[in-house]
């Protein structure tokens, strides 16, 4: 059974973050934890995923993909290390399938897989996040892009500068959320965390977009989610071939619109379908931001809309550099 965040005195949760807010806490019930533990945990995942788990073993927090034989992302995750355990954080609705997929390949490795949907995950964000967490946990925090485990077992992942993710027990989650409230922490829905991910350019594959996009199309090389030197893993040959011999016809872009969140996923240039939404979040009372895979030519040549008759889309910057020479 999932941890019941609604039992804590956090309601009502804000959907968006007002300008100037310096401390935000976000319960993440939509995020699940697939734990891979044991002497072979890093070596096992090295052969299954696009991430270089030698770097994860050294304490890095990295995204990545579990790919099909066609080199397309079946599942995407954030890998968080803690000793001989790797926490693969992925959408709740993909936990069972990802667990079953990896379990098929684990029988010859010294690993244990545990699909945990009851350990609470909490996001802490904002300019005061580091100071607040350091005070509450009574310990120095890991550097950006690193993870550390406190003496009492709380796993702290510094996802980006001023943005942290905590993996902990139910009792610890209750204690921390209660202690954050006198610090004027704004409690938010997951929309705020999803918006932060969109602004970081970090795409999350949904069940509806499974096995459609290659990791390069998701810009994963730019965020440490693909290694071309790590060796073999499922789908690696196709991923490497695209890098060394091919060019991307489409990739991930960050876009905005003056609209309400919508179930519409098609991106159009006139009447031509040129892309698909990967992630979307509300950014204001009547505005949204999204990550979408869009054909490069369409981005440069024409006006885009969300749906055939939908609102106009505007291209926004991403916080990382991309190799334009790899685009067609």
mmCIF file of C-alpha atoms in Angstrom:
data_model
loop_
_atom_site.group_PDB
_atom_site.id
_atom_site.type_symbol
_atom_site.label_atom_id
_atom_site.label_comp_id
_atom_site.label_asym_id
_atom_site.label_seq_id
_atom_site.Cartn_x
_atom_site.Cartn_y
_atom_site.Cartn_z
ATOM 1 C CA UNK A 1 0.000 0.000 0.000
ATOM 2 C CA UNK A 2 1.317 3.456 -0.918
ATOM 3 C CA UNK A 3 2.231 5.902 1.830
ATOM 4 C CA UNK A 4 -0.767 8.110 2.657
ATOM 5 C CA UNK A 5 0.466 11.677 2.261
ATOM 6 C CA UNK A 6 -3.068 13.004 2.788
ATOM 7 C CA UNK A 7 -2.856 11.919 6.438
ATOM 8 C CA UNK A 8 -0.229 14.610 7.065
ATOM 9 C CA UNK A 9 -1.215 18.242 7.809
ATOM 10 C CA UNK A 10 -0.131 19.572 4.400
ATOM 11 C CA UNK A 11 -3.447 20.376 2.748
ATOM 12 C CA UNK A 12 -4.304 22.230 0.665
ATOM 13 C CA UNK A 13 -1.408 21.707 -1.729
ATOM 14 C CA UNK A 14 -0.525 24.499 -4.158
ATOM 15 C CA UNK A 15 -0.513 23.572 -7.842
ATOM 16 C CA UNK A 16 1.985 26.250 -8.882
ATOM 17 C CA UNK A 17 4.717 28.191 -7.092
ATOM 18 C CA UNK A 18 4.389 31.981 -6.661
ATOM 19 C CA UNK A 19 7.398 34.062 -7.692
ATOM 20 C CA UNK A 20 9.821 34.612 -4.831
ATOM 21 C CA UNK A 21 9.022 31.352 -3.014
ATOM 22 C CA UNK A 22 12.316 30.096 -1.605
ATOM 23 C CA UNK A 23 11.376 26.765 -0.001
ATOM 24 C CA UNK A 24 9.064 24.172 -1.534
ATOM 25 C CA UNK A 25 8.213 20.630 -0.462
ATOM 26 C CA UNK A 26 6.464 18.258 -2.807
ATOM 27 C CA UNK A 27 5.106 14.820 -1.851
ATOM 28 C CA UNK A 28 5.711 12.486 -4.796
ATOM 29 C CA UNK A 29 3.146 9.646 -4.622
ATOM 30 C CA UNK A 30 3.253 9.283 -8.414
ATOM 31 C CA UNK A 31 6.913 8.288 -8.253
ATOM 32 C CA UNK A 32 7.871 4.707 -7.375
ATOM 33 C CA UNK A 33 11.107 3.110 -6.222
ATOM 34 C CA UNK A 34 12.469 -0.029 -7.884
ATOM 35 C CA UNK A 35 15.333 -1.142 -5.637
ATOM 36 C CA UNK A 36 18.155 -3.249 -7.062
ATOM 37 C CA UNK A 37 20.354 -4.565 -4.253
ATOM 38 C CA UNK A 38 23.251 -6.953 -3.868
ATOM 39 C CA UNK A 39 26.903 -7.528 -4.708
ATOM 40 C CA UNK A 40 26.212 -7.359 -8.462
ATOM 41 C CA UNK A 41 23.714 -4.485 -8.455
ATOM 42 C CA UNK A 42 25.832 -2.008 -10.426
ATOM 43 C CA UNK A 43 27.272 -4.613 -12.803
ATOM 44 C CA UNK A 44 23.799 -6.009 -13.485
ATOM 45 C CA UNK A 45 22.327 -2.611 -14.321
ATOM 46 C CA UNK A 46 25.374 -1.782 -16.431
ATOM 47 C CA UNK A 47 24.245 -4.513 -18.831
ATOM 48 C CA UNK A 48 20.594 -3.437 -18.883
ATOM 49 C CA UNK A 49 20.534 0.364 -19.039
ATOM 50 C CA UNK A 50 21.890 3.301 -21.031
ATOM 51 C CA UNK A 51 23.501 4.930 -17.974
ATOM 52 C CA UNK A 52 27.133 4.261 -17.038
ATOM 53 C CA UNK A 53 26.607 2.649 -13.644
ATOM 54 C CA UNK A 54 30.310 2.918 -12.866
ATOM 55 C CA UNK A 55 29.567 6.610 -12.357
ATOM 56 C CA UNK A 56 26.459 5.845 -10.302
ATOM 57 C CA UNK A 57 28.563 3.558 -8.093
ATOM 58 C CA UNK A 58 30.804 6.560 -7.406
ATOM 59 C CA UNK A 59 27.813 8.455 -6.032
ATOM 60 C CA UNK A 60 26.355 10.177 -9.082
ATOM 61 C CA UNK A 61 22.610 10.653 -9.548
ATOM 62 C CA UNK A 62 21.864 10.032 -13.231
ATOM 63 C CA UNK A 63 18.830 9.546 -15.468
ATOM 64 C CA UNK A 64 18.697 6.828 -18.081
ATOM 65 C CA UNK A 65 16.636 4.407 -20.085
ATOM 66 C CA UNK A 66 15.924 0.697 -20.243
ATOM 67 C CA UNK A 67 15.684 0.095 -23.972
ATOM 68 C CA UNK A 68 14.114 -2.393 -26.335
ATOM 69 C CA UNK A 69 16.160 -4.300 -28.892
ATOM 70 C CA UNK A 70 15.264 -1.485 -31.307
ATOM 71 C CA UNK A 71 17.092 0.986 -29.078
ATOM 72 C CA UNK A 72 13.916 2.740 -27.944
ATOM 73 C CA UNK A 73 13.143 3.679 -24.357
ATOM 74 C CA UNK A 74 10.801 1.234 -22.633
ATOM 75 C CA UNK A 75 11.272 2.838 -19.222
ATOM 76 C CA UNK A 76 13.120 5.911 -18.003
ATOM 77 C CA UNK A 77 14.399 6.369 -14.464
ATOM 78 C CA UNK A 78 16.515 8.436 -12.130
ATOM 79 C CA UNK A 79 19.244 6.224 -10.630
ATOM 80 C CA UNK A 80 20.113 7.048 -7.004
ATOM 81 C CA UNK A 81 22.893 5.036 -5.300
ATOM 82 C CA UNK A 82 23.057 4.030 -1.638
ATOM 83 C CA UNK A 83 25.739 1.468 -0.811
ATOM 84 C CA UNK A 84 25.017 -1.776 -2.682
ATOM 85 C CA UNK A 85 21.488 -0.607 -3.493
ATOM 86 C CA UNK A 86 20.438 1.393 -6.532
ATOM 87 C CA UNK A 87 17.076 3.130 -6.326
ATOM 88 C CA UNK A 88 15.534 3.394 -9.793
ATOM 89 C CA UNK A 89 12.874 6.086 -9.471
ATOM 90 C CA UNK A 90 10.209 5.909 -12.159
ATOM 91 C CA UNK A 91 6.487 6.620 -12.619
ATOM 92 C CA UNK A 92 4.239 4.592 -10.333
ATOM 93 C CA UNK A 93 2.225 3.156 -13.231
ATOM 94 C CA UNK A 94 5.377 1.618 -14.732
ATOM 95 C CA UNK A 95 6.759 0.016 -11.583
ATOM 96 C CA UNK A 96 5.263 -3.455 -12.058
ATOM 97 C CA UNK A 97 6.261 -3.705 -15.725
ATOM 98 C CA UNK A 98 9.808 -2.442 -15.124
ATOM 99 C CA UNK A 99 10.214 -4.879 -12.234
ATOM 100 C CA UNK A 100 9.019 -7.806 -14.350
ATOM 101 C CA UNK A 101 11.265 -6.760 -17.248
ATOM 102 C CA UNK A 102 14.456 -6.605 -15.167
ATOM 103 C CA UNK A 103 13.597 -9.734 -13.190
ATOM 104 C CA UNK A 104 13.793 -11.806 -16.392
ATOM 105 C CA UNK A 105 17.482 -10.936 -16.718
ATOM 106 C CA UNK A 106 18.474 -11.060 -13.041
ATOM 107 C CA UNK A 107 18.556 -14.811 -12.418
ATOM 108 C CA UNK A 108 22.290 -15.155 -13.078
ATOM 109 C CA UNK A 109 23.318 -12.136 -10.987
ATOM 110 C CA UNK A 110 23.652 -11.665 -7.244
ATOM 111 C CA UNK A 111 20.878 -9.105 -7.035
ATOM 112 C CA UNK A 112 17.520 -8.709 -5.357
ATOM 113 C CA UNK A 113 14.778 -6.648 -6.960
ATOM 114 C CA UNK A 114 12.134 -5.016 -4.780
ATOM 115 C CA UNK A 115 9.260 -2.992 -6.196
ATOM 116 C CA UNK A 116 8.485 -0.499 -3.443
ATOM 117 C CA UNK A 117 5.471 1.776 -3.692
ATOM 118 C CA UNK A 118 5.121 2.390 0.044
ATOM 119 C CA UNK A 119 8.391 4.208 0.836
ATOM 120 C CA UNK A 120 7.587 7.936 0.702
ATOM 121 C CA UNK A 121 9.521 10.148 -1.698
ATOM 122 C CA UNK A 122 9.695 13.879 -1.008
ATOM 123 C CA UNK A 123 11.012 16.658 -3.228
ATOM 124 C CA UNK A 124 12.583 19.757 -1.659
ATOM 125 C CA UNK A 125 13.215 22.746 -3.916
ATOM 126 C CA UNK A 126 14.125 26.417 -3.768
ATOM 127 C CA UNK A 127 16.912 28.807 -2.843
ATOM 128 C CA UNK A 128 16.587 27.888 0.868
ATOM 129 C CA UNK A 129 16.335 24.131 0.274
ATOM 130 C CA UNK A 130 19.972 23.333 1.061
ATOM 131 C CA UNK A 131 20.061 25.379 4.266
ATOM 132 C CA UNK A 132 16.754 23.960 5.500
ATOM 133 C CA UNK A 133 17.676 20.350 4.788
ATOM 134 C CA UNK A 134 21.141 20.676 6.267
ATOM 135 C CA UNK A 135 19.600 22.061 9.454
ATOM 136 C CA UNK A 136 16.928 19.352 9.681
ATOM 137 C CA UNK A 137 19.226 16.437 8.866
ATOM 138 C CA UNK A 138 22.169 17.810 10.848
ATOM 139 C CA UNK A 139 24.600 16.864 8.104
ATOM 140 C CA UNK A 140 26.366 18.277 5.077
ATOM 141 C CA UNK A 141 24.454 17.704 1.855
ATOM 142 C CA UNK A 142 25.854 16.063 -1.282
ATOM 143 C CA UNK A 143 27.023 18.255 -4.150
ATOM 144 C CA UNK A 144 24.710 18.821 -7.110
ATOM 145 C CA UNK A 145 24.283 15.614 -9.095
ATOM 146 C CA UNK A 146 25.407 13.412 -6.181
ATOM 147 C CA UNK A 147 23.703 11.259 -3.549
ATOM 148 C CA UNK A 148 24.486 10.481 0.073
ATOM 149 C CA UNK A 149 22.890 8.453 2.855
ATOM 150 C CA UNK A 150 22.558 9.931 6.346
ATOM 151 C CA UNK A 151 23.441 8.053 9.519
ATOM 152 C CA UNK A 152 19.761 7.250 10.085
ATOM 153 C CA UNK A 153 19.244 5.928 6.559
ATOM 154 C CA UNK A 154 17.683 8.840 4.674
ATOM 155 C CA UNK A 155 18.901 8.868 1.074
ATOM 156 C CA UNK A 156 19.452 12.432 -0.151
ATOM 157 C CA UNK A 157 19.726 12.941 -3.911
ATOM 158 C CA UNK A 158 20.857 16.391 -5.052
ATOM 159 C CA UNK A 159 19.068 16.224 -8.393
ATOM 160 C CA UNK A 160 20.185 19.698 -9.471
ATOM 161 C CA UNK A 161 21.315 22.839 -7.665
ATOM 162 C CA UNK A 162 18.714 23.688 -4.999
ATOM 163 C CA UNK A 163 16.561 20.648 -5.856
ATOM 164 C CA UNK A 164 16.669 17.548 -3.651
ATOM 165 C CA UNK A 165 14.823 14.253 -3.475
ATOM 166 C CA UNK A 166 14.556 12.272 -0.234
ATOM 167 C CA UNK A 167 14.000 8.509 0.080
ATOM 168 C CA UNK A 168 13.021 7.583 3.622
ATOM 169 C CA UNK A 169 10.709 5.723 5.982
ATOM 170 C CA UNK A 170 7.148 6.751 6.762
ATOM 171 C CA UNK A 171 8.128 7.988 10.235
ATOM 172 C CA UNK A 172 10.970 10.061 8.799
ATOM 173 C CA UNK A 173 8.687 11.552 6.136
ATOM 174 C CA UNK A 174 6.170 12.628 8.761
ATOM 175 C CA UNK A 175 8.878 14.163 10.957
ATOM 176 C CA UNK A 176 10.529 16.124 8.127
ATOM 177 C CA UNK A 177 7.311 17.489 6.650
ATOM 178 C CA UNK A 178 6.138 18.667 10.074
ATOM 179 C CA UNK A 179 9.517 20.307 10.783
ATOM 180 C CA UNK A 180 9.558 22.061 7.406
ATOM 181 C CA UNK A 181 6.273 23.870 8.006
ATOM 182 C CA UNK A 182 7.589 26.420 10.563
ATOM 183 C CA UNK A 183 10.270 27.271 7.975
ATOM 184 C CA UNK A 184 7.480 28.583 5.719
ATOM 185 C CA UNK A 185 7.878 25.760 3.208
ATOM 186 C CA UNK A 186 5.188 25.832 0.531
ATOM 187 C CA UNK A 187 3.610 22.386 0.109
ATOM 188 C CA UNK A 188 2.764 21.669 -3.533
ATOM 189 C CA UNK A 189 1.220 19.053 -5.749
ATOM 190 C CA UNK A 190 3.416 16.999 -8.059
ATOM 191 C CA UNK A 191 2.714 19.514 -10.824
ATOM 192 C CA UNK A 192 5.369 21.806 -9.324
ATOM 193 C CA UNK A 193 7.987 19.023 -9.388
ATOM 194 C CA UNK A 194 7.028 18.052 -12.932
ATOM 195 C CA UNK A 195 7.399 21.682 -14.016
ATOM 196 C CA UNK A 196 10.870 21.801 -12.467
ATOM 197 C CA UNK A 197 11.788 18.662 -14.427
ATOM 198 C CA UNK A 198 10.472 20.198 -17.640
ATOM 199 C CA UNK A 199 12.537 23.324 -17.029
ATOM 200 C CA UNK A 200 15.563 21.095 -16.412
ATOM 201 C CA UNK A 201 14.871 19.418 -19.765
ATOM 202 C CA UNK A 202 14.549 15.996 -18.133
ATOM 203 C CA UNK A 203 11.975 13.897 -19.992
ATOM 204 C CA UNK A 204 10.076 11.017 -18.384
ATOM 205 C CA UNK A 205 8.608 8.312 -20.598
ATOM 206 C CA UNK A 206 4.967 7.558 -19.811
ATOM 207 C CA UNK A 207 3.156 4.282 -20.416
ATOM 208 C CA UNK A 208 1.616 5.878 -23.530
ATOM 209 C CA UNK A 209 5.028 6.776 -25.017
ATOM 210 C CA UNK A 210 6.817 3.531 -24.234
ATOM 211 C CA UNK A 211 9.019 2.089 -27.006
ATOM 212 C CA UNK A 212 8.593 5.149 -29.245
ATOM 213 C CA UNK A 213 11.713 7.280 -28.760
ATOM 214 C CA UNK A 214 15.438 6.664 -28.664
ATOM 215 C CA UNK A 215 17.446 8.076 -25.740
ATOM 216 C CA UNK A 216 19.166 10.607 -28.021
ATOM 217 C CA UNK A 217 15.772 11.968 -29.077
ATOM 218 C CA UNK A 218 15.071 12.568 -25.374
ATOM 219 C CA UNK A 219 18.356 14.564 -25.109
ATOM 220 C CA UNK A 220 19.658 12.006 -22.623
ATOM 221 C CA UNK A 221 23.314 12.336 -23.715
ATOM 222 C CA UNK A 222 23.163 15.980 -22.570
ATOM 223 C CA UNK A 223 22.049 15.032 -19.037
ATOM 224 C CA UNK A 224 24.319 12.021 -18.466
ATOM 225 C CA UNK A 225 21.675 9.467 -19.389
ATOM 226 C CA UNK A 226 23.607 7.780 -22.219
ATOM 227 C CA UNK A 227 27.205 6.548 -22.300
ATOM 228 C CA UNK A 228 28.897 5.604 -25.575
ATOM 229 C CA UNK A 229 31.912 4.041 -23.814
ATOM 230 C CA UNK A 230 30.308 1.793 -21.183
ATOM 231 C CA UNK A 231 29.957 -1.370 -23.269
ATOM 232 C CA UNK A 232 26.994 -3.504 -24.214
ATOM 233 C CA UNK A 233 23.421 -3.269 -22.984
ATOM 234 C CA UNK A 234 20.082 -4.087 -24.575
ATOM 235 C CA UNK A 235 19.566 -1.776 -27.552
ATOM 236 C CA UNK A 236 23.128 -0.405 -27.357
ATOM 237 C CA UNK A 237 24.038 -1.270 -30.939
ATOM 238 C CA UNK A 238 21.174 0.814 -32.354
ATOM 239 C CA UNK A 239 21.827 3.703 -29.967
ATOM 240 C CA UNK A 240 25.541 3.729 -30.847
ATOM 241 C CA UNK A 241 24.887 3.466 -34.581
ATOM 242 C CA UNK A 242 22.695 6.557 -34.478
ATOM 243 C CA UNK A 243 25.440 8.447 -32.663
ATOM 244 C CA UNK A 244 28.362 7.421 -34.855
ATOM 245 C CA UNK A 245 26.668 7.168 -38.255
ATOM 246 C CA UNK A 246 23.294 8.864 -38.180
ATOM 247 C CA UNK A 247 21.641 12.215 -37.571
ATOM 248 C CA UNK A 248 18.565 13.031 -35.524
ATOM 249 C CA UNK A 249 15.499 14.053 -37.523
ATOM 250 C CA UNK A 250 13.640 14.887 -34.315
ATOM 251 C CA UNK A 251 14.479 15.531 -30.687
ATOM 252 C CA UNK A 252 13.197 16.934 -27.412
ATOM 253 C CA UNK A 253 12.194 20.599 -27.241
ATOM 254 C CA UNK A 254 10.786 22.712 -24.429
ATOM 255 C CA UNK A 255 7.650 24.613 -25.411
ATOM 256 C CA UNK A 256 4.983 26.786 -23.805
ATOM 257 C CA UNK A 257 1.399 27.809 -24.529
ATOM 258 C CA UNK A 258 -1.274 30.056 -23.078
ATOM 259 C CA UNK A 259 -3.683 27.252 -22.262
ATOM 260 C CA UNK A 260 -4.929 24.844 -19.634
ATOM 261 C CA UNK A 261 -3.348 21.387 -19.321
ATOM 262 C CA UNK A 262 -4.808 19.130 -21.989
ATOM 263 C CA UNK A 263 -5.031 15.472 -22.912
ATOM 264 C CA UNK A 264 -3.976 16.475 -26.431
ATOM 265 C CA UNK A 265 -0.557 15.048 -27.311
ATOM 266 C CA UNK A 266 -0.116 15.889 -30.996
ATOM 267 C CA UNK A 267 2.073 18.770 -32.175
ATOM 268 C CA UNK A 268 1.078 20.239 -35.542
ATOM 269 C CA UNK A 269 2.489 22.603 -38.135
ATOM 270 C CA UNK A 270 -0.598 23.608 -40.078
ATOM 271 C CA UNK A 271 -2.359 20.310 -40.789
ATOM 272 C CA UNK A 272 0.830 18.265 -40.579
ATOM 273 C CA UNK A 273 1.575 16.179 -37.503
ATOM 274 C CA UNK A 274 5.201 16.958 -36.583
ATOM 275 C CA UNK A 275 5.633 15.821 -32.997
ATOM 276 C CA UNK A 276 4.276 14.458 -29.736
ATOM 277 C CA UNK A 277 4.097 15.653 -26.148
ATOM 278 C CA UNK A 278 6.228 13.702 -23.683
ATOM 279 C CA UNK A 279 5.529 15.674 -20.477
ATOM 280 C CA UNK A 280 3.272 18.621 -19.628
ATOM 281 C CA UNK A 281 2.728 20.771 -16.526
ATOM 282 C CA UNK A 282 0.788 23.859 -15.541
ATOM 283 C CA UNK A 283 3.059 26.918 -15.196
ATOM 284 C CA UNK A 284 0.440 29.551 -14.322
ATOM 285 C CA UNK A 285 -3.278 30.215 -14.084
ATOM 286 C CA UNK A 286 -3.687 29.856 -17.842
ATOM 287 C CA UNK A 287 -0.307 28.663 -19.083
ATOM 288 C CA UNK A 288 1.537 25.401 -19.585
ATOM 289 C CA UNK A 289 5.048 24.222 -20.349
ATOM 290 C CA UNK A 290 5.860 20.938 -22.006
ATOM 291 C CA UNK A 291 8.583 18.727 -23.374
ATOM 292 C CA UNK A 292 7.858 17.311 -26.805
ATOM 293 C CA UNK A 293 9.647 15.332 -29.479
ATOM 294 C CA UNK A 294 9.371 17.503 -32.587
ATOM 295 C CA UNK A 295 10.866 17.244 -36.060
ATOM 296 C CA UNK A 296 13.812 19.633 -36.288
ATOM 297 C CA UNK A 297 12.669 21.106 -39.607
ATOM 298 C CA UNK A 298 9.253 21.979 -38.159
ATOM 299 C CA UNK A 299 10.780 23.801 -35.197
ATOM 300 C CA UNK A 300 12.759 26.060 -37.490
ATOM 301 C CA UNK A 301 10.265 26.515 -40.328
ATOM 302 C CA UNK A 302 6.742 27.039 -39.055
ATOM 303 C CA UNK A 303 4.237 27.910 -36.360
ATOM 304 C CA UNK A 304 3.380 25.019 -34.077
ATOM 305 C CA UNK A 305 0.111 24.266 -32.322
ATOM 306 C CA UNK A 306 -0.969 21.796 -29.658
ATOM 307 C CA UNK A 307 -3.528 19.812 -31.614
ATOM 308 C CA UNK A 308 -4.939 20.757 -35.003
ATOM 309 C CA UNK A 309 -7.034 23.638 -33.674
ATOM 310 C CA UNK A 310 -5.187 24.173 -30.424
ATOM 311 C CA UNK A 311 -3.154 27.026 -28.949
ATOM 312 C CA UNK A 312 0.102 28.259 -30.462
ATOM 313 C CA UNK A 313 3.313 26.854 -29.025
ATOM 314 C CA UNK A 314 6.424 28.891 -28.302
ATOM 315 C CA UNK A 315 9.945 27.477 -28.122
ATOM 316 C CA UNK A 316 11.802 27.946 -24.830
ATOM 317 C CA UNK A 317 15.464 27.461 -24.001
ATOM 318 C CA UNK A 318 16.854 24.296 -22.455
ATOM 319 C CA UNK A 319 19.484 24.531 -19.681
ATOM 320 C CA UNK A 320 22.079 22.417 -21.507
ATOM 321 C CA UNK A 321 23.995 22.458 -24.771
ATOM 322 C CA UNK A 322 23.104 20.153 -27.667
ATOM 323 C CA UNK A 323 25.219 18.942 -30.571
ATOM 324 C CA UNK A 324 23.553 20.552 -33.590
ATOM 325 C CA UNK A 325 25.918 18.678 -35.915
ATOM 326 C CA UNK A 326 24.037 15.503 -34.988
ATOM 327 C CA UNK A 327 20.746 16.950 -36.275
ATOM 328 C CA UNK A 328 19.319 16.540 -39.755
#
